[in-house]
Short mmCIF file of C-alpha atoms in Angstrom, two decimals:
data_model
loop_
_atom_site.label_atom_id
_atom_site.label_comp_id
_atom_site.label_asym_id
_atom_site.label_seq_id
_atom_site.Cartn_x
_atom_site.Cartn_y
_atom_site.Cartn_z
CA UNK Z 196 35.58 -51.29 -34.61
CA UNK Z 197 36.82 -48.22 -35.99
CA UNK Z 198 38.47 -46.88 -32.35
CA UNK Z 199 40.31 -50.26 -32.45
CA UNK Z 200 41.39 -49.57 -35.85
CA UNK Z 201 42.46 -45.89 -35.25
CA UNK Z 202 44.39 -47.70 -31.90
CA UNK Z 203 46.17 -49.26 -34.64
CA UNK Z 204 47.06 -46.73 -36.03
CA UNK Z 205 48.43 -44.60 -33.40
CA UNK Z 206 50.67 -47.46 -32.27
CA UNK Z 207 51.71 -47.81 -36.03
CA UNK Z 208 52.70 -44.43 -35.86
CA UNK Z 209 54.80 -44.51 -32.26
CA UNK Z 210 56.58 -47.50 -33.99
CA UNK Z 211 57.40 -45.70 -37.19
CA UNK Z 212 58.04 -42.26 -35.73
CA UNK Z 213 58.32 -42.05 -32.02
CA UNK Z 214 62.28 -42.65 -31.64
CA UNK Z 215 63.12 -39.90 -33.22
CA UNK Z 216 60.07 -37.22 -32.78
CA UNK Z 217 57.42 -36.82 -30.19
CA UNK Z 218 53.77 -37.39 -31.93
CA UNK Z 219 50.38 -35.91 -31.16
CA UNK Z 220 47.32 -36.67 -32.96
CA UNK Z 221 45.74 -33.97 -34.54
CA UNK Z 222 41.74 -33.82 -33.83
CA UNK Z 223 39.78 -35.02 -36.60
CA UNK Z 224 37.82 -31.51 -36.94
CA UNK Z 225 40.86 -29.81 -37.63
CA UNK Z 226 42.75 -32.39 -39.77
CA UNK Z 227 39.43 -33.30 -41.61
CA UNK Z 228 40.77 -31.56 -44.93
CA UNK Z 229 44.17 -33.49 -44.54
CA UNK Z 230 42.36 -36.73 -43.78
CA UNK Z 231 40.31 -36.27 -46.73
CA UNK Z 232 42.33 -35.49 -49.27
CA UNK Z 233 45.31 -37.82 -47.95
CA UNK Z 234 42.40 -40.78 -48.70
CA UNK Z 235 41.90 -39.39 -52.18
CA UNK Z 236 45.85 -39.56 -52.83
CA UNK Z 237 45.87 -43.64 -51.62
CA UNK Z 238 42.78 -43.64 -53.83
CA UNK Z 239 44.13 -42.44 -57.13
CA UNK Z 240 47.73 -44.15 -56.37
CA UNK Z 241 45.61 -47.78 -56.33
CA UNK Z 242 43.81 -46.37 -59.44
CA UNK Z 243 47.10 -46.09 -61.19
CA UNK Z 244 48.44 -49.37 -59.51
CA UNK Z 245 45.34 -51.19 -60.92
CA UNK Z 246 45.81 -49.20 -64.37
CA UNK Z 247 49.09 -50.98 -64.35
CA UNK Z 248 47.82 -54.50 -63.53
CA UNK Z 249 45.82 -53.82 -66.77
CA UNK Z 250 48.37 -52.97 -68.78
CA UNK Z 251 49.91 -56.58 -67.91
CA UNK Z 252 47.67 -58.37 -69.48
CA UNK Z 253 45.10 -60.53 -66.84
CA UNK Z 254 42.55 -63.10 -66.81
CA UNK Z 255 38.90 -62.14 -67.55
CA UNK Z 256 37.56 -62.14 -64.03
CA UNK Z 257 40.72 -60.21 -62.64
CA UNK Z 258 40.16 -57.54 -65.81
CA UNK Z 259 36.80 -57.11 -64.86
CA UNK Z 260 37.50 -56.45 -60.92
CA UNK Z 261 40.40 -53.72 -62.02
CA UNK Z 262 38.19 -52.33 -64.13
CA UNK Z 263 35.35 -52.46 -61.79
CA UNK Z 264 37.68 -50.78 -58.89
CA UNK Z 265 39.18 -48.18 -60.99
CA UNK Z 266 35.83 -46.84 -61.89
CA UNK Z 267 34.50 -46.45 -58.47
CA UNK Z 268 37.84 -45.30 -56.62
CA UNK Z 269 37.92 -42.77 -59.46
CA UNK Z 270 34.23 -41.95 -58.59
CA UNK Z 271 34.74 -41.37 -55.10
CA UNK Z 272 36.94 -38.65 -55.28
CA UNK Z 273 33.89 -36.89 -56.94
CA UNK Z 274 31.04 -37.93 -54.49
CA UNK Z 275 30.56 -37.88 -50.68
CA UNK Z 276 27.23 -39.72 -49.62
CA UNK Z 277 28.65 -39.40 -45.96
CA UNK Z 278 27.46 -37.20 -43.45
CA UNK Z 279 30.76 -36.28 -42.06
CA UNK Z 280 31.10 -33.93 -45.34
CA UNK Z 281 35.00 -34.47 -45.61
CA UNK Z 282 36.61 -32.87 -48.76
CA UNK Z 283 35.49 -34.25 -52.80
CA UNK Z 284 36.88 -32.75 -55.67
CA UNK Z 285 34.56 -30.72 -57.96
CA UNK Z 286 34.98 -31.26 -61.53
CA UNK Z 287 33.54 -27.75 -62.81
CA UNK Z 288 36.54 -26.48 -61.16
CA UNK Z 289 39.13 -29.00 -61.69
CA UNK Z 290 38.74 -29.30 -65.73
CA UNK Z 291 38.02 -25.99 -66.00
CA UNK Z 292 40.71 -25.30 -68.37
CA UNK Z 293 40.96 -29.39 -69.29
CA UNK Z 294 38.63 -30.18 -72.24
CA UNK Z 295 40.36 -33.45 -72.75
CA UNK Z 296 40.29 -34.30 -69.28
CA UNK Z 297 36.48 -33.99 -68.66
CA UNK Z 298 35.56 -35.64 -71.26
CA UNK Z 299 37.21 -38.93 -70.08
CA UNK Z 300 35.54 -37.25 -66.58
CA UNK Z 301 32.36 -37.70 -67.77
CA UNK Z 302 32.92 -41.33 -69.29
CA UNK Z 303 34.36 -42.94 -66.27
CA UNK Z 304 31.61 -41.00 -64.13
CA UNK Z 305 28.63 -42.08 -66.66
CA UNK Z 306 29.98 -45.95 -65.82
CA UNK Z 307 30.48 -44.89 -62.03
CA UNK Z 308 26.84 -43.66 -62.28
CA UNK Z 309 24.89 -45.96 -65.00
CA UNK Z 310 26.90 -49.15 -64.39
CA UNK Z 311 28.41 -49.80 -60.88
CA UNK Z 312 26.58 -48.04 -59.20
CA UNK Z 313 23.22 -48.22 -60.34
CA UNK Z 314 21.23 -50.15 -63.32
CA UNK Z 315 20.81 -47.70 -66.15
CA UNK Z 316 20.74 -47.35 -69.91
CA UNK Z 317 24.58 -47.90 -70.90
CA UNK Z 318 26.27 -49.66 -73.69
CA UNK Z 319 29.02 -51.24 -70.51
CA UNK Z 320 25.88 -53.63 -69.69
CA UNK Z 321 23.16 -54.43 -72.03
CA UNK Z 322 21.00 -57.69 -71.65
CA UNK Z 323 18.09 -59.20 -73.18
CA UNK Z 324 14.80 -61.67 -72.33
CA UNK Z 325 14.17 -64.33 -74.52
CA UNK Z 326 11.01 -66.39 -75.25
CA UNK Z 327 11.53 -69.84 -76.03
CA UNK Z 328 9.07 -72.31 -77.92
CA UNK Z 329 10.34 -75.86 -77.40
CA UNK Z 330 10.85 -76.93 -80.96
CA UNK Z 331 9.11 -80.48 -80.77
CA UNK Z 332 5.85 -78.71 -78.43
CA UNK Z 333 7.31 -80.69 -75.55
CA UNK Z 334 7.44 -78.88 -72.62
CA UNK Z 335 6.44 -75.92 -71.22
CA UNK Z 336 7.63 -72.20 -72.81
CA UNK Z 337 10.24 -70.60 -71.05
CA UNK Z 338 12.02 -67.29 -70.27
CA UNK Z 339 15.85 -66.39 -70.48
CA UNK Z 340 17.95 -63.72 -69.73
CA UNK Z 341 21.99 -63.14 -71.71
CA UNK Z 342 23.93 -60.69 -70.42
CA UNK Z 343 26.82 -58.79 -72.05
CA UNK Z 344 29.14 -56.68 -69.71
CA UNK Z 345 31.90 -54.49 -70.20
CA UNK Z 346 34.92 -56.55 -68.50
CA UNK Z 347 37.78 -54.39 -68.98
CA UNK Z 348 39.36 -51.28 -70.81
CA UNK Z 349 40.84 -51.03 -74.16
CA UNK Z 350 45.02 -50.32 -74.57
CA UNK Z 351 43.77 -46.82 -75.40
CA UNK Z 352 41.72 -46.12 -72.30
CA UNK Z 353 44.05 -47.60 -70.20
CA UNK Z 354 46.83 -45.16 -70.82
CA UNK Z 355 44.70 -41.69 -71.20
CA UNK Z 356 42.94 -42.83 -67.60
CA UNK Z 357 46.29 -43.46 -66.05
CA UNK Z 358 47.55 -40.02 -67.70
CA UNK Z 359 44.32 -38.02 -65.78
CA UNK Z 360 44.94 -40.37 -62.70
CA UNK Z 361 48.71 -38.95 -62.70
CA UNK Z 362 46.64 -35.11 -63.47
CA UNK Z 363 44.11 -35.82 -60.61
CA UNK Z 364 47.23 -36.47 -58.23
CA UNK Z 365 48.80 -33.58 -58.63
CA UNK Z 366 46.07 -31.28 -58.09
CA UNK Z 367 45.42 -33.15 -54.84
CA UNK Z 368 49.30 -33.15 -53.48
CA UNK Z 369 48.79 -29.54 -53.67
CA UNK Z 370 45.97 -29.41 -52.14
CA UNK Z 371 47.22 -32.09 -49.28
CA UNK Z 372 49.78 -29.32 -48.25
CA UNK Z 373 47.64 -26.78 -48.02
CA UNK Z 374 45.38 -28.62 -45.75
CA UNK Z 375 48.19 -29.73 -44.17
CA UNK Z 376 49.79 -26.41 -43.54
CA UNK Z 377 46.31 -25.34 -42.42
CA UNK Z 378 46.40 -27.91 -39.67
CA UNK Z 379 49.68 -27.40 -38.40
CA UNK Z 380 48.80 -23.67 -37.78
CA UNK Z 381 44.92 -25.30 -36.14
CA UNK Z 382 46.84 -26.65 -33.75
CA UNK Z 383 49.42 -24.11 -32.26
CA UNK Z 384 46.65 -21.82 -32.28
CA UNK Z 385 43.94 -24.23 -30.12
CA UNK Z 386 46.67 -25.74 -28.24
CA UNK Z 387 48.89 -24.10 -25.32
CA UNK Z 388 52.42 -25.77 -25.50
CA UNK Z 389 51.37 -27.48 -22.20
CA UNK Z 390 48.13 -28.79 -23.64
CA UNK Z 391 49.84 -30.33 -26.48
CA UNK Z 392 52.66 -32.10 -24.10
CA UNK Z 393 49.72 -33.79 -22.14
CA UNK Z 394 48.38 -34.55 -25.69
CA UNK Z 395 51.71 -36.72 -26.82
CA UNK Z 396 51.09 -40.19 -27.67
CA UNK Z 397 55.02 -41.48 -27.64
CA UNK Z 398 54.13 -42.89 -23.54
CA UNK Z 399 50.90 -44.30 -24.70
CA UNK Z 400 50.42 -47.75 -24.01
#
């Protein structure tokens, strides 16, 4: 599945780029950085996309799947549970000097952590059993469960996420270029100018 998908994408790349520039794809282990922190960028660009959709105004079940998206997209940038190790963004370093910043951190990872991700002790998601005693004695007792559950963010939140979002993406664009520039110097210095003709993809079928 994914080598059909990354098939894709080469030939999405000839048709976007080959008429005018001869393409070679870079090995993962030396673009891994660029990969990486190219996926955060799409990540925190739907954050703010979905931020927006918020702003709109939406339904109760589409509030509650923004919301739900926003907080792990925005999670992911901080975590890697994969073995391939690519790049995550370390919040003792990135608020650093940004008090007001990682303390909105720390909320949206406390409901990354606590709510989506696992069942903890939260205020986003409390619920309740209930004994009941049929009033008339007929019928047996029963158990129920309610469930409240934080569908959405407030006007407030909304706005000072989307203003770390715009924060976060900055401090990854940088970051993109200097993996990127990293790369670019990976590959003139593995590849011979031969190697890297063989290594074109513009006559790939």
């Amino acid at each position: 599945m994914k080598k059909k998908k990354l098939l894709n994408l080469i030939k999405s790349a000839k048709a976007e780029y080959s008429d005018d520039n001869i393409i070679i794809a870079i090995p993962e282990i030396i673009a891994k950085k660029f990969i990486g922190y190219c996926s955060m960028r799409e990540d925190i660009l739907l954050i703010i996309e979905y931020l927006n959709g918020l702003s709109k105004g939406q339904s109760s079940t589409i509030s509650s799947a923004l919301t739900h998206a926003i907080i792990v997209l925005y999670g992911k940038c901080f975590t890697d549970a994969s073995e391939a190790k690519y790049p995550k963004l370390e919040d003792n370093v990135i608020f650093n000097d940004q008090p007001e910043y990682k303390a909105l951190h720390d909320f949206l990872m406390n409901l990354r952590h606590r709510f989506i991700a696992h069942r903890g002790e939260t205020d986003s998601e409390v619920g309740a059993a209930f004994l009941m005693f049929p009033k008339e004695g007929k019928g047996e007792t029963q158990v129920k469960y309610k469930q409240l559950k934080q569908c959405s963010l407030n006007a407030k939140e909304i706005a000072s996420i989307k203003t770390l979002a715009e924060f976060l993406l900055e401090v990854v664009e940088k970051r993109i270029q200097k993996a990127g520039d990293k790369a670019h110097r990976g590959m003139f210095k593995n590849f011979s100018l031969n190697e890297l003709q063989i290594m074109t993809l513009n006559n790939m079928k």
